[in-house]
PDB file of C-alpha atoms in Angstrom:
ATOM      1  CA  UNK A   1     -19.986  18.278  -2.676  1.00 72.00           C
ATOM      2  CA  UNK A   2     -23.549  19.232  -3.289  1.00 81.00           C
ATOM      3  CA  UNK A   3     -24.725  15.392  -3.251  1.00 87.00           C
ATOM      4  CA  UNK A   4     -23.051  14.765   0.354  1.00 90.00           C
ATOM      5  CA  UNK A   5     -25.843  15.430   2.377  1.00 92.00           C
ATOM      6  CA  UNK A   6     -28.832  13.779  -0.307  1.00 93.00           C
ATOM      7  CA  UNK A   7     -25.894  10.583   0.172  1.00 94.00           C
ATOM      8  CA  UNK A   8     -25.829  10.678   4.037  1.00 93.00           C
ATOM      9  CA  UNK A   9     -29.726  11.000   4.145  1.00 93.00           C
ATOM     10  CA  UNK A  10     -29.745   7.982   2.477  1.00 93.00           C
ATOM     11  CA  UNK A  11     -26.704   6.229   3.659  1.00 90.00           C
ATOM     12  CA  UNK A  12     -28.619   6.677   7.004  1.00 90.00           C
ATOM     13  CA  UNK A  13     -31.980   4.691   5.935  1.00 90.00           C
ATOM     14  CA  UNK A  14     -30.087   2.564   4.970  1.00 88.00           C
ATOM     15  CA  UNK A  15     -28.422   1.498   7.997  1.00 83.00           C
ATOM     16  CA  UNK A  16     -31.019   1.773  10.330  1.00 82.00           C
ATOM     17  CA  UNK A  17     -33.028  -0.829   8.298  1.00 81.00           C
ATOM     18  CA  UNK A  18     -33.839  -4.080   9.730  1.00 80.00           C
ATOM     19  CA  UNK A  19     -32.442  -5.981   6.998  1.00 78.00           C
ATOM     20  CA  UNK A  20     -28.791  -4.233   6.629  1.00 72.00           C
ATOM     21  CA  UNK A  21     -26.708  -6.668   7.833  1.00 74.00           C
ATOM     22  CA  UNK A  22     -28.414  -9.433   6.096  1.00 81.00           C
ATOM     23  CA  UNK A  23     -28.805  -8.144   2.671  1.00 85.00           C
ATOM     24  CA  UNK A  24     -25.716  -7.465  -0.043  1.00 89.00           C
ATOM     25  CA  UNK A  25     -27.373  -5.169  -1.895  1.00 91.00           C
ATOM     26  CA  UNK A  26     -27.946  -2.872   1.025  1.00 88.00           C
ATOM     27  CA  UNK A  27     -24.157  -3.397   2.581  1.00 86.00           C
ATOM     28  CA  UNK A  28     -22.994  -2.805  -1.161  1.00 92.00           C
ATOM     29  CA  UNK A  29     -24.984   0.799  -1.590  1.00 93.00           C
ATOM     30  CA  UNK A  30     -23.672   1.743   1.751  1.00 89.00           C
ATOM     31  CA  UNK A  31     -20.180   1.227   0.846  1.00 90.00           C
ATOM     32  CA  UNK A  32     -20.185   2.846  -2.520  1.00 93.00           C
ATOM     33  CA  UNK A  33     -22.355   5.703  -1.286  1.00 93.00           C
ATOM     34  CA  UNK A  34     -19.984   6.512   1.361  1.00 92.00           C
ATOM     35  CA  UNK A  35     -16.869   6.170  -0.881  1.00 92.00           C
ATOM     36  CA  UNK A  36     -18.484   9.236  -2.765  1.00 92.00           C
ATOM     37  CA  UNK A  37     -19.088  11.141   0.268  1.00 92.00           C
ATOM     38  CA  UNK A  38     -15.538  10.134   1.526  1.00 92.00           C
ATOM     39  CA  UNK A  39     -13.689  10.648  -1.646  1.00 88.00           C
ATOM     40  CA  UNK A  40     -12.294  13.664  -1.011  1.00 81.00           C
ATOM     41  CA  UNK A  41     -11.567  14.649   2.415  1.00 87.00           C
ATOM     42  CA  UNK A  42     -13.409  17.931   2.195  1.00 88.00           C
ATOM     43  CA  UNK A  43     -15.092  19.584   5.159  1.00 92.00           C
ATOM     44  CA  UNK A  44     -18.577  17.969   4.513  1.00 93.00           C
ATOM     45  CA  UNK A  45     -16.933  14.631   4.355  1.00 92.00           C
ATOM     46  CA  UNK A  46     -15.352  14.901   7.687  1.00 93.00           C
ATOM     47  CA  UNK A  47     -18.618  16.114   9.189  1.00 94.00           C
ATOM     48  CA  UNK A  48     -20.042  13.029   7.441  1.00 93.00           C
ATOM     49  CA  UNK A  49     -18.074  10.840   8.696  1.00 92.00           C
ATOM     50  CA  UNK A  50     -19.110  12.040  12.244  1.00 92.00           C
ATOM     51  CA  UNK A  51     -22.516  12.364  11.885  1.00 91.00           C
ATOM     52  CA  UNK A  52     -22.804   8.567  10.581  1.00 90.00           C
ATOM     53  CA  UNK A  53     -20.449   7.320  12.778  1.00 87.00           C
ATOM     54  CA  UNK A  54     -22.582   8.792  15.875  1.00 86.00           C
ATOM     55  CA  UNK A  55     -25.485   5.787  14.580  1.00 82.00           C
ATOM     56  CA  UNK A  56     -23.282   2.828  13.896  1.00 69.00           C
ATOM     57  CA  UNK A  57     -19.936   2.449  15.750  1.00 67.00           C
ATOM     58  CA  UNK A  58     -19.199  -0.450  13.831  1.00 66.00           C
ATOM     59  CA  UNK A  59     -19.142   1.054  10.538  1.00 61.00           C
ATOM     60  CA  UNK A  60     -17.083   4.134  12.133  1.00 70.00           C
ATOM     61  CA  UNK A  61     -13.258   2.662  10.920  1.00 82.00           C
ATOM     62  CA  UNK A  62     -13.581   2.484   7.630  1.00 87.00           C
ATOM     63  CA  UNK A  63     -15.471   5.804   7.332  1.00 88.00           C
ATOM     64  CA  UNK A  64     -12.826   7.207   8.708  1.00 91.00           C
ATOM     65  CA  UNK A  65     -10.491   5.035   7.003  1.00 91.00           C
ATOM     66  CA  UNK A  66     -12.132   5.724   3.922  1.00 91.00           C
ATOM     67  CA  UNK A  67     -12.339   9.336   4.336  1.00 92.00           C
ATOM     68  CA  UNK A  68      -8.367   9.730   4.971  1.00 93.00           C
ATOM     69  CA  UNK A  69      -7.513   7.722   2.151  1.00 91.00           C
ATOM     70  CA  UNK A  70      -9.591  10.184   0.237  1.00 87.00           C
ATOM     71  CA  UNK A  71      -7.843  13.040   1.762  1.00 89.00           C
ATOM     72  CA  UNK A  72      -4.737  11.826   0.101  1.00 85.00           C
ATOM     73  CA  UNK A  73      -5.529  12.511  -3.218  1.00 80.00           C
ATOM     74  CA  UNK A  74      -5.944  16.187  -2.730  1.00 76.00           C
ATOM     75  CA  UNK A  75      -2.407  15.992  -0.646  1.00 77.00           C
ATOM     76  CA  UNK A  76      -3.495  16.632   2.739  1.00 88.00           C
ATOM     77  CA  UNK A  77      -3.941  12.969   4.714  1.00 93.00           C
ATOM     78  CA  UNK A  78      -2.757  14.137   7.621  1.00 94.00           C
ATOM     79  CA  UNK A  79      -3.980  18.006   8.387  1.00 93.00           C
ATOM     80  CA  UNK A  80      -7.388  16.337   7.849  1.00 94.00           C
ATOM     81  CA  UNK A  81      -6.629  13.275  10.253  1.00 96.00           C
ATOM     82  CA  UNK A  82      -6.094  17.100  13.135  1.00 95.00           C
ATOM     83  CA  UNK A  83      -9.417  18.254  11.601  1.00 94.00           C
ATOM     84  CA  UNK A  84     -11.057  15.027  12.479  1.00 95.00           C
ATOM     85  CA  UNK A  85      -9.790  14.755  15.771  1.00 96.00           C
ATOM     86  CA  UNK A  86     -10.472  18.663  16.634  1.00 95.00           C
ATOM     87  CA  UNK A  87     -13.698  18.703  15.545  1.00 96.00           C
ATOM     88  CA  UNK A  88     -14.456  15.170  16.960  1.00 95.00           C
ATOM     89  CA  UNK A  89     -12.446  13.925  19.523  1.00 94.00           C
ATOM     90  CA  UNK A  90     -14.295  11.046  19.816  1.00 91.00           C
ATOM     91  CA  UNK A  91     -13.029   9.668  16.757  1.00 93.00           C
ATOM     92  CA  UNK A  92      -9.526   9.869  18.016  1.00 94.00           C
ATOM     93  CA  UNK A  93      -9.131   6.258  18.391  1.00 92.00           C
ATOM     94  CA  UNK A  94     -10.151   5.655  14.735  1.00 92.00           C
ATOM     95  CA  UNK A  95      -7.858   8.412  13.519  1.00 95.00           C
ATOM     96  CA  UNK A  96      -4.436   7.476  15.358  1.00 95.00           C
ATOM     97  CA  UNK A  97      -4.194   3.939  13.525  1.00 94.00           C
ATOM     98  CA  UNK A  98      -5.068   5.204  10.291  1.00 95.00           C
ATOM     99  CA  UNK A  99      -1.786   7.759  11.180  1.00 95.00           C
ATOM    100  CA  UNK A 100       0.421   4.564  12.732  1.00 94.00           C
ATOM    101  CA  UNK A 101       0.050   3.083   9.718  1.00 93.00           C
ATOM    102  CA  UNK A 102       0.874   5.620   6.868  1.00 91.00           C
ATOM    103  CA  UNK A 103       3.860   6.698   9.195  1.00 92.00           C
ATOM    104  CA  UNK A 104       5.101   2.842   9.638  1.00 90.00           C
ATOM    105  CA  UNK A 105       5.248   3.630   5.362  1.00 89.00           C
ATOM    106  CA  UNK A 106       8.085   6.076   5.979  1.00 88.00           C
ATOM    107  CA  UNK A 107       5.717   9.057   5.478  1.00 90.00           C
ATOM    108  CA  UNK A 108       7.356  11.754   8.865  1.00 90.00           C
ATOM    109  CA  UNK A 109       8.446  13.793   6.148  1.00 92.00           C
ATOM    110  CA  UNK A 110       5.085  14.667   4.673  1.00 91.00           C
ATOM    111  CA  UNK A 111       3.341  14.327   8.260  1.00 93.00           C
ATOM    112  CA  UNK A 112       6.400  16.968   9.267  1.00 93.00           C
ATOM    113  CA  UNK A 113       5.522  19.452   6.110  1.00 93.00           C
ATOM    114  CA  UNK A 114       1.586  19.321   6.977  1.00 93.00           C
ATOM    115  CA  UNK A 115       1.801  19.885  10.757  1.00 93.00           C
ATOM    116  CA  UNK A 116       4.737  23.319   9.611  1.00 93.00           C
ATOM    117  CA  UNK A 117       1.447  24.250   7.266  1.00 92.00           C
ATOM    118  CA  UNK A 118      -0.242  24.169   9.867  1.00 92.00           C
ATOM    119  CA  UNK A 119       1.702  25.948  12.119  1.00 93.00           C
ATOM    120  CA  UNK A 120       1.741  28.878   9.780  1.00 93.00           C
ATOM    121  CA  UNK A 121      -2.184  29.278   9.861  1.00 93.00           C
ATOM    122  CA  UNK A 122      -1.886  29.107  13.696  1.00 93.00           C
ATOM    123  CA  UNK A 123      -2.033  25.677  14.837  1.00 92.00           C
ATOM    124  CA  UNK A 124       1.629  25.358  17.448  1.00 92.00           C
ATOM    125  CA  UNK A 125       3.247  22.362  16.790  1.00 91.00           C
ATOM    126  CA  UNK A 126       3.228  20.108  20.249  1.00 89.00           C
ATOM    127  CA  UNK A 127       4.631  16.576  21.389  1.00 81.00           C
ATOM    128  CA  UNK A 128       1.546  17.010  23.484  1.00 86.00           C
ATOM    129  CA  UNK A 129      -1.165  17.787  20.673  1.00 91.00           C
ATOM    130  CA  UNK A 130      -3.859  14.931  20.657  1.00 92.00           C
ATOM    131  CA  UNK A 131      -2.375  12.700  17.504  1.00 95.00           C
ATOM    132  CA  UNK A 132       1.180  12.672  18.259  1.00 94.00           C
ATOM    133  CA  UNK A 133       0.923  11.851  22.172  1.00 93.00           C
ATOM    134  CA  UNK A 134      -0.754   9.029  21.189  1.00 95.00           C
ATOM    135  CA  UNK A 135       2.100   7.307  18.754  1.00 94.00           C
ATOM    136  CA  UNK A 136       4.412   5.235  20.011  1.00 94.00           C
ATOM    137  CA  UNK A 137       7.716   6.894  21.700  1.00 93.00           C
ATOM    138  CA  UNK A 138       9.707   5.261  18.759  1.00 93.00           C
ATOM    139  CA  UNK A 139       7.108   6.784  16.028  1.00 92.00           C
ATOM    140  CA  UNK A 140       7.150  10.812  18.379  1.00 92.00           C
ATOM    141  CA  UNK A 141      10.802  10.571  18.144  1.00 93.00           C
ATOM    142  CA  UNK A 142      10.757   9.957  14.161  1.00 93.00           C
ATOM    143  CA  UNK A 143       8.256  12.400  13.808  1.00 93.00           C
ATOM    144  CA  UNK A 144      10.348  15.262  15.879  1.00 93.00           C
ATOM    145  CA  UNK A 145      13.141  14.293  13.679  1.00 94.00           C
ATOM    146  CA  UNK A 146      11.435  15.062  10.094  1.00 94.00           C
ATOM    147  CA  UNK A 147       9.782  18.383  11.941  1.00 94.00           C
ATOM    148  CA  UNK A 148      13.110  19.385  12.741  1.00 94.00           C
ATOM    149  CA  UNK A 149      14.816  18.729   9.210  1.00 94.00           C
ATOM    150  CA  UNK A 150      11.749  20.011   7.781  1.00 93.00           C
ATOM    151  CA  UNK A 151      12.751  23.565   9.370  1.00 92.00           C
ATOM    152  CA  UNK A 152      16.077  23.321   8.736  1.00 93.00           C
ATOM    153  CA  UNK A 153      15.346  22.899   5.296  1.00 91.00           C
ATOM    154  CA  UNK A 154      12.742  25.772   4.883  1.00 88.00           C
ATOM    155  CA  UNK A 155      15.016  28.130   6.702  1.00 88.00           C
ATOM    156  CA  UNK A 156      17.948  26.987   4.151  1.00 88.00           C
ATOM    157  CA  UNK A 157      15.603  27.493   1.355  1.00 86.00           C
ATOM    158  CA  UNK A 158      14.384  30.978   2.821  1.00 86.00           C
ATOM    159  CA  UNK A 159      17.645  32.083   3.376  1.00 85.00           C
ATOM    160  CA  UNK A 160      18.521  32.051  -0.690  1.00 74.00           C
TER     161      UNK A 160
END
Protein backbone atom coordinates (compact mmCIF):
# COMPACT_ATOMS: atom_id res chain seq x y z
CA UNK A 1 0.00 0.00 0.00
CA UNK A 2 2.71 2.39 0.94
CA UNK A 3 4.63 1.79 -2.54
CA UNK A 4 1.35 2.70 -4.67
CA UNK A 5 1.94 6.12 -5.17
CA UNK A 6 6.26 5.85 -5.54
CA UNK A 7 4.72 2.96 -8.44
CA UNK A 8 2.24 5.39 -10.14
CA UNK A 9 4.93 8.24 -10.11
CA UNK A 10 6.83 6.08 -12.01
CA UNK A 11 4.37 4.10 -13.95
CA UNK A 12 3.56 7.68 -15.20
CA UNK A 13 7.24 8.56 -16.64
CA UNK A 14 7.06 5.87 -17.98
CA UNK A 15 4.26 6.25 -20.23
CA UNK A 16 4.63 9.59 -21.21
CA UNK A 17 8.09 8.71 -22.68
CA UNK A 18 8.71 8.96 -26.26
CA UNK A 19 9.93 5.58 -26.60
CA UNK A 20 7.00 3.51 -24.69
CA UNK A 21 5.42 1.95 -27.29
CA UNK A 22 8.52 0.99 -29.02
CA UNK A 23 10.58 -0.43 -26.31
CA UNK A 24 9.82 -3.99 -24.29
CA UNK A 25 11.53 -3.18 -21.49
CA UNK A 26 9.48 -0.10 -20.84
CA UNK A 27 5.90 -1.89 -21.83
CA UNK A 28 7.21 -4.82 -19.51
CA UNK A 29 7.91 -2.40 -16.23
CA UNK A 30 4.61 -0.84 -16.87
CA UNK A 31 2.77 -3.98 -16.72
CA UNK A 32 4.41 -5.50 -13.73
CA UNK A 33 4.42 -2.18 -11.89
CA UNK A 34 0.81 -1.82 -12.28
CA UNK A 35 0.03 -5.49 -11.38
CA UNK A 36 1.51 -4.44 -7.88
CA UNK A 37 -0.47 -1.40 -7.63
CA UNK A 38 -3.56 -3.40 -8.92
CA UNK A 39 -3.09 -6.47 -6.89
CA UNK A 40 -5.35 -5.90 -4.45
CA UNK A 41 -8.29 -3.87 -5.13
CA UNK A 42 -7.74 -1.53 -2.22
CA UNK A 43 -8.82 2.10 -2.22
CA UNK A 44 -5.41 3.46 -3.53
CA UNK A 45 -5.57 1.00 -6.32
CA UNK A 46 -8.88 2.13 -7.55
CA UNK A 47 -7.77 5.75 -7.34
CA UNK A 48 -4.77 4.47 -9.33
CA UNK A 49 -6.37 3.11 -11.75
CA UNK A 50 -8.16 6.50 -12.39
CA UNK A 51 -5.54 8.72 -12.11
CA UNK A 52 -3.45 6.68 -14.88
CA UNK A 53 -6.18 6.00 -16.88
CA UNK A 54 -6.96 9.95 -17.13
CA UNK A 55 -3.19 10.00 -19.34
CA UNK A 56 -3.54 6.97 -21.52
CA UNK A 57 -7.03 5.72 -22.54
CA UNK A 58 -5.55 2.93 -24.17
CA UNK A 59 -3.97 1.37 -21.32
CA UNK A 60 -7.34 2.12 -19.22
CA UNK A 61 -8.96 -1.80 -19.76
CA UNK A 62 -6.63 -3.72 -18.41
CA UNK A 63 -6.00 -1.39 -15.43
CA UNK A 64 -9.18 -1.80 -14.69
CA UNK A 65 -9.22 -5.28 -15.70
CA UNK A 66 -6.29 -5.85 -13.75
CA UNK A 67 -7.42 -4.10 -10.76
CA UNK A 68 -10.83 -6.26 -10.49
CA UNK A 69 -9.13 -9.37 -10.92
CA UNK A 70 -7.12 -8.25 -7.96
CA UNK A 71 -10.15 -7.42 -6.05
CA UNK A 72 -11.04 -11.03 -6.19
CA UNK A 73 -8.59 -12.33 -4.09
CA UNK A 74 -9.63 -10.38 -1.08
CA UNK A 75 -13.45 -11.54 -2.03
CA UNK A 76 -14.95 -8.43 -3.10
CA UNK A 77 -14.81 -8.24 -7.27
CA UNK A 78 -17.82 -6.77 -7.53
CA UNK A 79 -18.49 -4.02 -4.52
CA UNK A 80 -15.20 -2.66 -5.93
CA UNK A 81 -16.38 -2.80 -9.71
CA UNK A 82 -19.65 0.08 -7.64
CA UNK A 83 -16.59 1.80 -6.08
CA UNK A 84 -15.03 2.27 -9.43
CA UNK A 85 -17.93 3.39 -11.13
CA UNK A 86 -19.07 5.85 -8.11
CA UNK A 87 -16.05 7.37 -7.74
CA UNK A 88 -15.37 7.47 -11.56
CA UNK A 89 -18.09 7.26 -13.74
CA UNK A 90 -16.10 7.63 -16.52
CA UNK A 91 -14.74 4.33 -16.26
CA UNK A 92 -18.14 2.81 -16.48
CA UNK A 93 -17.64 1.44 -19.82
CA UNK A 94 -14.45 -0.40 -18.72
CA UNK A 95 -16.14 -1.70 -15.59
CA UNK A 96 -19.52 -3.22 -17.09
CA UNK A 97 -17.56 -5.86 -19.36
CA UNK A 98 -15.27 -6.83 -16.79
CA UNK A 99 -18.94 -7.56 -14.77
CA UNK A 100 -20.61 -9.27 -18.19
CA UNK A 101 -18.05 -11.47 -18.13
CA UNK A 102 -17.60 -12.88 -14.52
CA UNK A 103 -21.53 -13.05 -14.49
CA UNK A 104 -21.62 -15.05 -18.04
CA UNK A 105 -19.29 -17.55 -15.35
CA UNK A 106 -22.44 -18.19 -13.32
CA UNK A 107 -21.24 -15.78 -10.58
CA UNK A 108 -25.30 -13.76 -9.68
CA UNK A 109 -24.99 -15.46 -6.56
CA UNK A 110 -21.86 -13.78 -5.28
CA UNK A 111 -22.72 -10.45 -7.33
CA UNK A 112 -26.33 -10.92 -5.30
CA UNK A 113 -24.42 -11.39 -1.69
CA UNK A 114 -22.05 -8.21 -2.41
CA UNK A 115 -24.72 -5.77 -3.65
CA UNK A 116 -27.12 -7.21 0.07
CA UNK A 117 -23.52 -6.11 1.81
CA UNK A 118 -23.88 -3.35 0.44
CA UNK A 119 -27.21 -2.59 1.07
CA UNK A 120 -26.61 -3.00 4.75
CA UNK A 121 -23.91 -0.13 4.86
CA UNK A 122 -26.46 2.03 2.94
CA UNK A 123 -26.09 1.57 -0.63
CA UNK A 124 -30.30 0.61 -1.92
CA UNK A 125 -30.23 -2.02 -4.18
CA UNK A 126 -31.73 -0.67 -7.78
CA UNK A 127 -32.47 -2.21 -11.36
CA UNK A 128 -31.64 1.37 -12.11
CA UNK A 129 -28.13 1.73 -10.26
CA UNK A 130 -25.35 2.50 -12.92
CA UNK A 131 -23.84 -1.33 -13.36
CA UNK A 132 -26.90 -3.29 -13.55
CA UNK A 133 -28.91 -0.95 -16.10
CA UNK A 134 -26.28 -1.47 -18.23
CA UNK A 135 -26.36 -5.59 -18.47
CA UNK A 136 -28.25 -7.14 -20.76
CA UNK A 137 -32.18 -7.71 -19.91
CA UNK A 138 -31.34 -11.53 -19.88
CA UNK A 139 -28.17 -10.92 -17.41
CA UNK A 140 -30.81 -7.97 -14.93
CA UNK A 141 -33.26 -10.69 -14.84
CA UNK A 142 -30.57 -13.40 -13.54
CA UNK A 143 -29.22 -11.02 -11.35
CA UNK A 144 -32.84 -10.07 -9.67
CA UNK A 145 -33.24 -13.72 -9.36
CA UNK A 146 -29.98 -14.54 -7.11
CA UNK A 147 -30.86 -11.01 -5.11
CA UNK A 148 -34.07 -12.40 -4.42
CA UNK A 149 -32.94 -16.04 -3.27
CA UNK A 150 -30.17 -14.37 -1.64
CA UNK A 151 -32.89 -12.73 0.82
CA UNK A 152 -34.86 -15.49 1.07
CA UNK A 153 -32.07 -17.32 2.26
CA UNK A 154 -30.72 -14.74 4.85
CA UNK A 155 -34.18 -14.26 6.22
CA UNK A 156 -34.41 -18.29 6.54
CA UNK A 157 -31.10 -18.27 8.16
CA UNK A 158 -32.11 -15.22 10.50
CA UNK A 159 -35.14 -16.68 11.39
CA UNK A 160 -33.25 -19.86 13.29
Amino acid sequence: EIAIPILVDAIKVKLTDAHAESDKSIHRFIQVAAKMVMYNGSQRAIDAAADLSSIDQKDCPWLVTMLLDGARTRQHPYATAYDIVEQYPNLLDLVVPWVERGLSYSEEPLFAQELLEREKAGHPISENDPIRSHLPAATRELVSRAIEKAKSEEQRSNAR
